[in-house]
GROMACS .gro file of C-alpha atoms in nm:
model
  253
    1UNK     CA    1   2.843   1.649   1.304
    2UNK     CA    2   3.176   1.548   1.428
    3UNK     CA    3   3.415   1.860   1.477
    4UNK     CA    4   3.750   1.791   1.292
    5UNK     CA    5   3.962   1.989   1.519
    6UNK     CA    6   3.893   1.718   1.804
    7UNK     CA    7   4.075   1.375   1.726
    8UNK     CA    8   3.878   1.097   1.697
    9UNK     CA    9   3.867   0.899   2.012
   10UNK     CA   10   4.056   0.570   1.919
   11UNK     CA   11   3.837   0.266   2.050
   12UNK     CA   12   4.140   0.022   2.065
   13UNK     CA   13   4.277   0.247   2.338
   14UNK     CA   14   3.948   0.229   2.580
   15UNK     CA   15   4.075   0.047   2.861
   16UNK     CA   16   4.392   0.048   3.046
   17UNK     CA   17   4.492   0.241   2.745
   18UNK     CA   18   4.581  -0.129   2.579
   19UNK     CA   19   4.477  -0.196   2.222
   20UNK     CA   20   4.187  -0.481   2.162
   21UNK     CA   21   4.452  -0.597   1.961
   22UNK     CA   22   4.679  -0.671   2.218
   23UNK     CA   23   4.348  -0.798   2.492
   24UNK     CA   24   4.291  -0.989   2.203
   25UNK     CA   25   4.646  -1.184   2.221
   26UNK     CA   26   4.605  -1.170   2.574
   27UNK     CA   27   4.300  -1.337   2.595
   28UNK     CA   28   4.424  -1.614   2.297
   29UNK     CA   29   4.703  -1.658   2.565
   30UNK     CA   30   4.454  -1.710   2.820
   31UNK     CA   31   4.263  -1.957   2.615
   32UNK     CA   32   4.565  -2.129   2.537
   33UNK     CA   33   4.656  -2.222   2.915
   34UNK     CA   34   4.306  -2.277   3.038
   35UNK     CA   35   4.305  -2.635   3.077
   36UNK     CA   36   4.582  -2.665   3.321
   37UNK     CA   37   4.443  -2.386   3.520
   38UNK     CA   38   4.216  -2.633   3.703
   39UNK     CA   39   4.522  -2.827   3.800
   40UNK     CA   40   4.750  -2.508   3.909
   41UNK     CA   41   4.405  -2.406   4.163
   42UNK     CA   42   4.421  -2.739   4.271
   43UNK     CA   43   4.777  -2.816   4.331
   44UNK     CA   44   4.772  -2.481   4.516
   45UNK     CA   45   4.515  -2.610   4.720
   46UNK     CA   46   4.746  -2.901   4.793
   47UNK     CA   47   5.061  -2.630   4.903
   48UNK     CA   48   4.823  -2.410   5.111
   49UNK     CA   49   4.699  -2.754   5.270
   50UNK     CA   50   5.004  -2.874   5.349
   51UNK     CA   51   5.096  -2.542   5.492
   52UNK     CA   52   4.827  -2.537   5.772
   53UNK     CA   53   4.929  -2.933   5.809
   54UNK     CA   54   5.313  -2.842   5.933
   55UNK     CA   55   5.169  -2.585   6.169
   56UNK     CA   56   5.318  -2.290   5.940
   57UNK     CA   57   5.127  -1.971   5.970
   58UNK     CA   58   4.894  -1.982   5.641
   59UNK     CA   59   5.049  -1.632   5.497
   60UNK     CA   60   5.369  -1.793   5.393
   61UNK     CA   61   5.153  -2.004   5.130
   62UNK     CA   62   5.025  -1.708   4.944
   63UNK     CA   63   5.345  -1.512   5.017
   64UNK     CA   64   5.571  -1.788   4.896
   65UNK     CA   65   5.320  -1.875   4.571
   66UNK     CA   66   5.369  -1.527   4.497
   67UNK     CA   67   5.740  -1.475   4.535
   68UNK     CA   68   5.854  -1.807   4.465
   69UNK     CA   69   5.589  -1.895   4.192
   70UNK     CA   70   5.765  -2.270   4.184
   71UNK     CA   71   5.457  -2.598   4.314
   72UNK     CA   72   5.688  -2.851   4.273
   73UNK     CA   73   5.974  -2.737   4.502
   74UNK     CA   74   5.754  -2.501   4.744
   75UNK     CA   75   5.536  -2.884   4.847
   76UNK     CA   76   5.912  -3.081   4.815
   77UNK     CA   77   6.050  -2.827   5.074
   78UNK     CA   78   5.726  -2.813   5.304
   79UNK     CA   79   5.706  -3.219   5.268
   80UNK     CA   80   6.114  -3.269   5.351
   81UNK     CA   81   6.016  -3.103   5.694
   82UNK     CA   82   5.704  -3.250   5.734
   83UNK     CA   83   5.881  -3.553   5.746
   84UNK     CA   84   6.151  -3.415   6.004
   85UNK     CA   85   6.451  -3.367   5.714
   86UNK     CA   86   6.747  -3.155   5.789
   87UNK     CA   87   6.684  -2.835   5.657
   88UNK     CA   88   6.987  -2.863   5.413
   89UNK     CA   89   6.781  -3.191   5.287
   90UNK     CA   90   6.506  -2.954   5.193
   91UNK     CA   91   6.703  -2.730   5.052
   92UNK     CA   92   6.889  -2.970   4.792
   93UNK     CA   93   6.570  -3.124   4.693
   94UNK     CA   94   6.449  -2.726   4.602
   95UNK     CA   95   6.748  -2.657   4.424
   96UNK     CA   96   6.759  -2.980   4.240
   97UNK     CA   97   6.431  -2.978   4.146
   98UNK     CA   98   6.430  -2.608   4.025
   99UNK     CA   99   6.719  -2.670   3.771
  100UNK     CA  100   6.470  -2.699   3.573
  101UNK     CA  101   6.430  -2.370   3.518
  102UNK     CA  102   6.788  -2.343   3.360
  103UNK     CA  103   6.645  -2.577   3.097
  104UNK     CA  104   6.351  -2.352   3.010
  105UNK     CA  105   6.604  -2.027   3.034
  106UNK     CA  106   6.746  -2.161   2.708
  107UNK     CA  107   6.444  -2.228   2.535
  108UNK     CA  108   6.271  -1.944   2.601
  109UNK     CA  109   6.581  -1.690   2.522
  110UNK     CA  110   6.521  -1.671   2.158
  111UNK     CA  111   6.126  -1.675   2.230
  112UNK     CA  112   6.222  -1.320   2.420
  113UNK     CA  113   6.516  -1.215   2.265
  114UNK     CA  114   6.310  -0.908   2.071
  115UNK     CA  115   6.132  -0.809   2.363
  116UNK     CA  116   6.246  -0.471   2.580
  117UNK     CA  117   6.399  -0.564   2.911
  118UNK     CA  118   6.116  -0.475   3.118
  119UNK     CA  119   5.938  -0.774   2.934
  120UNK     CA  120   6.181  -0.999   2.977
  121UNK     CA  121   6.197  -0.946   3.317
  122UNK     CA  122   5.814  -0.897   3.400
  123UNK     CA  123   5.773  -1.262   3.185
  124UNK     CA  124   6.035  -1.459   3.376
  125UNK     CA  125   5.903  -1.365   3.659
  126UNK     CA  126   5.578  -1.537   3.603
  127UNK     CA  127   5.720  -1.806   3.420
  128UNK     CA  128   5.644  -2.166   3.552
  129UNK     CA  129   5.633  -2.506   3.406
  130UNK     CA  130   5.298  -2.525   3.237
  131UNK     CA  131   5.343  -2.154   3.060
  132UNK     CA  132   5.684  -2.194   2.925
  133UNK     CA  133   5.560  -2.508   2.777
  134UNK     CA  134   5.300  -2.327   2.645
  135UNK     CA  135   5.505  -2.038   2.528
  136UNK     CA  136   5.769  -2.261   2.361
  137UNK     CA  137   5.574  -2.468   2.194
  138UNK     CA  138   5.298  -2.184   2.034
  139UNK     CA  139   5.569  -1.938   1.978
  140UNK     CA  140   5.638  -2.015   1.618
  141UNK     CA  141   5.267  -1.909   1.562
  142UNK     CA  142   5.326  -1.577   1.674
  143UNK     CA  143   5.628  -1.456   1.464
  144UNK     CA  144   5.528  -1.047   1.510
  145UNK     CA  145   5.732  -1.030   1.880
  146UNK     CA  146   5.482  -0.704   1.998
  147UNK     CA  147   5.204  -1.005   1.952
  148UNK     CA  148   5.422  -1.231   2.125
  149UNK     CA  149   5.487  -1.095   2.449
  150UNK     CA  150   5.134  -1.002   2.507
  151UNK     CA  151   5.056  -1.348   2.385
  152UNK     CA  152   5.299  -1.510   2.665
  153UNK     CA  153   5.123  -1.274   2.920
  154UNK     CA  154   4.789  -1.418   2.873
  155UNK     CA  155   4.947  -1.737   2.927
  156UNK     CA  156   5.205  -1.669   3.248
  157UNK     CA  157   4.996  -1.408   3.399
  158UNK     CA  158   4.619  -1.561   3.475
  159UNK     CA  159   4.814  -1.863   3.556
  160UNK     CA  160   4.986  -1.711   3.823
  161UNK     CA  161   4.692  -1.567   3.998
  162UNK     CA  162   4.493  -1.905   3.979
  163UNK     CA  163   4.778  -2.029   4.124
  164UNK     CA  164   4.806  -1.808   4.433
  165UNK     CA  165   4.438  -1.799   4.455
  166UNK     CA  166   4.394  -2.164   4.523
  167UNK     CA  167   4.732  -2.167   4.749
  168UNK     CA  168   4.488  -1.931   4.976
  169UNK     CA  169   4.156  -2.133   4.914
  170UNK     CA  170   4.397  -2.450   5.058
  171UNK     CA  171   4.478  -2.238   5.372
  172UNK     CA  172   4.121  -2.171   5.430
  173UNK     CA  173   3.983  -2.512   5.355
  174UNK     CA  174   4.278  -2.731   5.439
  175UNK     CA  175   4.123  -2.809   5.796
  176UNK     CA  176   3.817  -2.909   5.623
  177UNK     CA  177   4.000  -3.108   5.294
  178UNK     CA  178   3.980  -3.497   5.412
  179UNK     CA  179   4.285  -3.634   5.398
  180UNK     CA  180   4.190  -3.945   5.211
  181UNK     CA  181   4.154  -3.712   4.873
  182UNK     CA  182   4.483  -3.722   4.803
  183UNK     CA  183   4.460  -3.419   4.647
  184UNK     CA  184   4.832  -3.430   4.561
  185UNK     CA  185   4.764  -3.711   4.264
  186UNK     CA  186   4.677  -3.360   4.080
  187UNK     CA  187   5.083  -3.298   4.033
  188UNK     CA  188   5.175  -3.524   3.804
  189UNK     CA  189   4.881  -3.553   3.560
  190UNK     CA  190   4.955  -3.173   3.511
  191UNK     CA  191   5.273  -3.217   3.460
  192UNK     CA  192   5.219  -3.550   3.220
  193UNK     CA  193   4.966  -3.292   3.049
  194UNK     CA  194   5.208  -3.068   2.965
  195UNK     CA  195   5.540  -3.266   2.914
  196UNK     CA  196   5.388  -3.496   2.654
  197UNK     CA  197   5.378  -3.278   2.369
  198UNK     CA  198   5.748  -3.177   2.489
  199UNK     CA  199   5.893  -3.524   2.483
  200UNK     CA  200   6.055  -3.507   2.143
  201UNK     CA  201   6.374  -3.640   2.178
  202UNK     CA  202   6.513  -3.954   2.299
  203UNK     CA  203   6.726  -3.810   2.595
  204UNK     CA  204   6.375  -3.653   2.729
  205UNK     CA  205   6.203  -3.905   2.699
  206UNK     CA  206   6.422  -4.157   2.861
  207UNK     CA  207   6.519  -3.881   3.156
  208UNK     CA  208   6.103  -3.880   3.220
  209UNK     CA  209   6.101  -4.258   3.192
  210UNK     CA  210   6.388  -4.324   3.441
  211UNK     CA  211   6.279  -4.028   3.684
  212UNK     CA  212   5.900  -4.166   3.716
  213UNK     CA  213   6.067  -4.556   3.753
  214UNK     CA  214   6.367  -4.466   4.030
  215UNK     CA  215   6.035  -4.210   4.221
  216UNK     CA  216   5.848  -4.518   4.224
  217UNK     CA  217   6.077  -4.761   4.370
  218UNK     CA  218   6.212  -4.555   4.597
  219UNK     CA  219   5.834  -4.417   4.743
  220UNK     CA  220   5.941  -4.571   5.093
  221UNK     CA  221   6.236  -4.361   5.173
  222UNK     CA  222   6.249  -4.118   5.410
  223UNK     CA  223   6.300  -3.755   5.428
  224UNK     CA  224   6.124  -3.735   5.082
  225UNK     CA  225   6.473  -3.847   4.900
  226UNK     CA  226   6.328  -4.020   4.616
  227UNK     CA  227   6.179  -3.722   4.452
  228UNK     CA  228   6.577  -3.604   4.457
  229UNK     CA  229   6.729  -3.945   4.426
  230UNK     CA  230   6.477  -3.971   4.123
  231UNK     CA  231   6.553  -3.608   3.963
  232UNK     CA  232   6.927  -3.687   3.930
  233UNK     CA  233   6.956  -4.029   3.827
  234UNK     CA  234   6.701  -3.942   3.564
  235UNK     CA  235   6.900  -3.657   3.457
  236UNK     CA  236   7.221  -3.850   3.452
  237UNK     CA  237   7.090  -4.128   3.265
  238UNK     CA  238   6.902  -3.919   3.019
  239UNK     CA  239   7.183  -3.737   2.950
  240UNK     CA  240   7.372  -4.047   2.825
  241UNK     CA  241   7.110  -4.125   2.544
  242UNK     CA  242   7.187  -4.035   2.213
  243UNK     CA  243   6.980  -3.805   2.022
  244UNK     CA  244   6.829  -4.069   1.760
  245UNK     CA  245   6.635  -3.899   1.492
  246UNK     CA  246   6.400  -4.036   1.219
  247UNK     CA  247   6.505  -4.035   0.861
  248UNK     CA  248   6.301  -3.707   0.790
  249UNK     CA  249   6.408  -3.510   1.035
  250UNK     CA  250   6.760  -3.547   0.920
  251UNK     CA  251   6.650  -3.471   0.567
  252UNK     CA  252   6.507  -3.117   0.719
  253UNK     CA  253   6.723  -2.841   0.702
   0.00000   0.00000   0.00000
């Protein structure tokens, strides 16, 4: 017989005192990112490879996976010097190719406008290409924002840690990783995996398109300049498309 002076211990407060509501979202978050998670080990692999490669001591991989939490510019940056770039060459190509980021800021602000501040700072921080794809495009199935957010952190969070996790298996087995595996190719079939279903418009579609054409051409010069020579032409030229939408979409409201 249960005495009714003691509450009743509340099951959906068992562990870590979160709800199995909220593990729930977390782990439909998870679910929801799990096939690029393959890819992020991988291309961290790659980074933590490349690392040991340049003669860099192999803590900066983790340590810059972790505080950075940005593939494409952390291997552009390693690469530049690799090849013997000025430093300020490196840098650029970073910068450029994190502007990015001030593209997914917009989207994602009205994704997080209803969260508290400590969530919107705790989610940016983990925030990379493949989860605020993810989070954009699943957000309008999650209209309650407390589901949301905890949502978003399956999705950002596990990612993360796969991420930094293979960026230390690639220090440990880079001396071992034959170079003939190309184990860079990984890099852009994520990204193709996840830009796809992004690639909506006409200017996005046309700034992928002319990116992936000038990267191409350009694969023989030095310094790595083509991934930056490709990033802004692309941009440029993409932004000069006009938006050209189908007859239903202009019907919508």
């Amino acid at each position: 017989m249960t005495d009714a002076s003691q509450p009743a211990r509340d099951p959906a407060r068992a562990f870590l005192r979160i709800g199995v509501a909220q593990w729930r979202d977390v782990w439909t978050g998870i679910r929801a990112i799990a096939p690029l998670m393959p890819g992020a080990a991988v291309f961290g692999m790659a980074f933590g490879a490349l690392i040991q490669v340049v003669g860099l001591p192999g803590w900066l991989a983790p340590y810059a996976s972790s505080t950075v939490t940005a593939g494409a510019s952390q291997i552009a940056i390693v690469e530049a010097l690799r090849q013997g770039a000025p430093a300020v060459i490196a840098i650029i190509t970073a910068l450029v190719i994190n502007a990015r980021l001030a593209l997914y800021s917009a989207a994602l602000a009205p994704v997080f406008s209803a969260f508290p501040m400590r969530w919107r700072l705790g989610l940016a921080y983990l925030m990379t290409d493949q989860s605020a794809a993810v989070s954009v495009l699943k957000a309008g199935e999650w209209p309650d924002a407390v589901r949301r957010r905890w949502f978003i952190l399956g999705v950002s969070g596990p990612f993360v840690v796969v991420w930094i996790l293979g960026t230390a298996a690639g220090v440990v087995l880079g001396p071992v990783i034959p170079e003939s595996w190309q184990i860079g190719f990984i890099v852009p079939l994520m990204f193709i995996a996840v830009l796809v279903p992004a690639l909506t418009t006409w200017p996005a579609v046309a700034a992928a398109g002319i990116s992936i054409a000038v990267v191409l051409a350009l694969k023989d010069v030095p310094y790595g300049l083509n991934v930056l020579i490709g990033a802004l032409v692309g941009i440029g030229l993409g932004a000069l498309v006009p938006d050209r939408r189908g007859p239903s979409q202009e019907a919508a409201p």
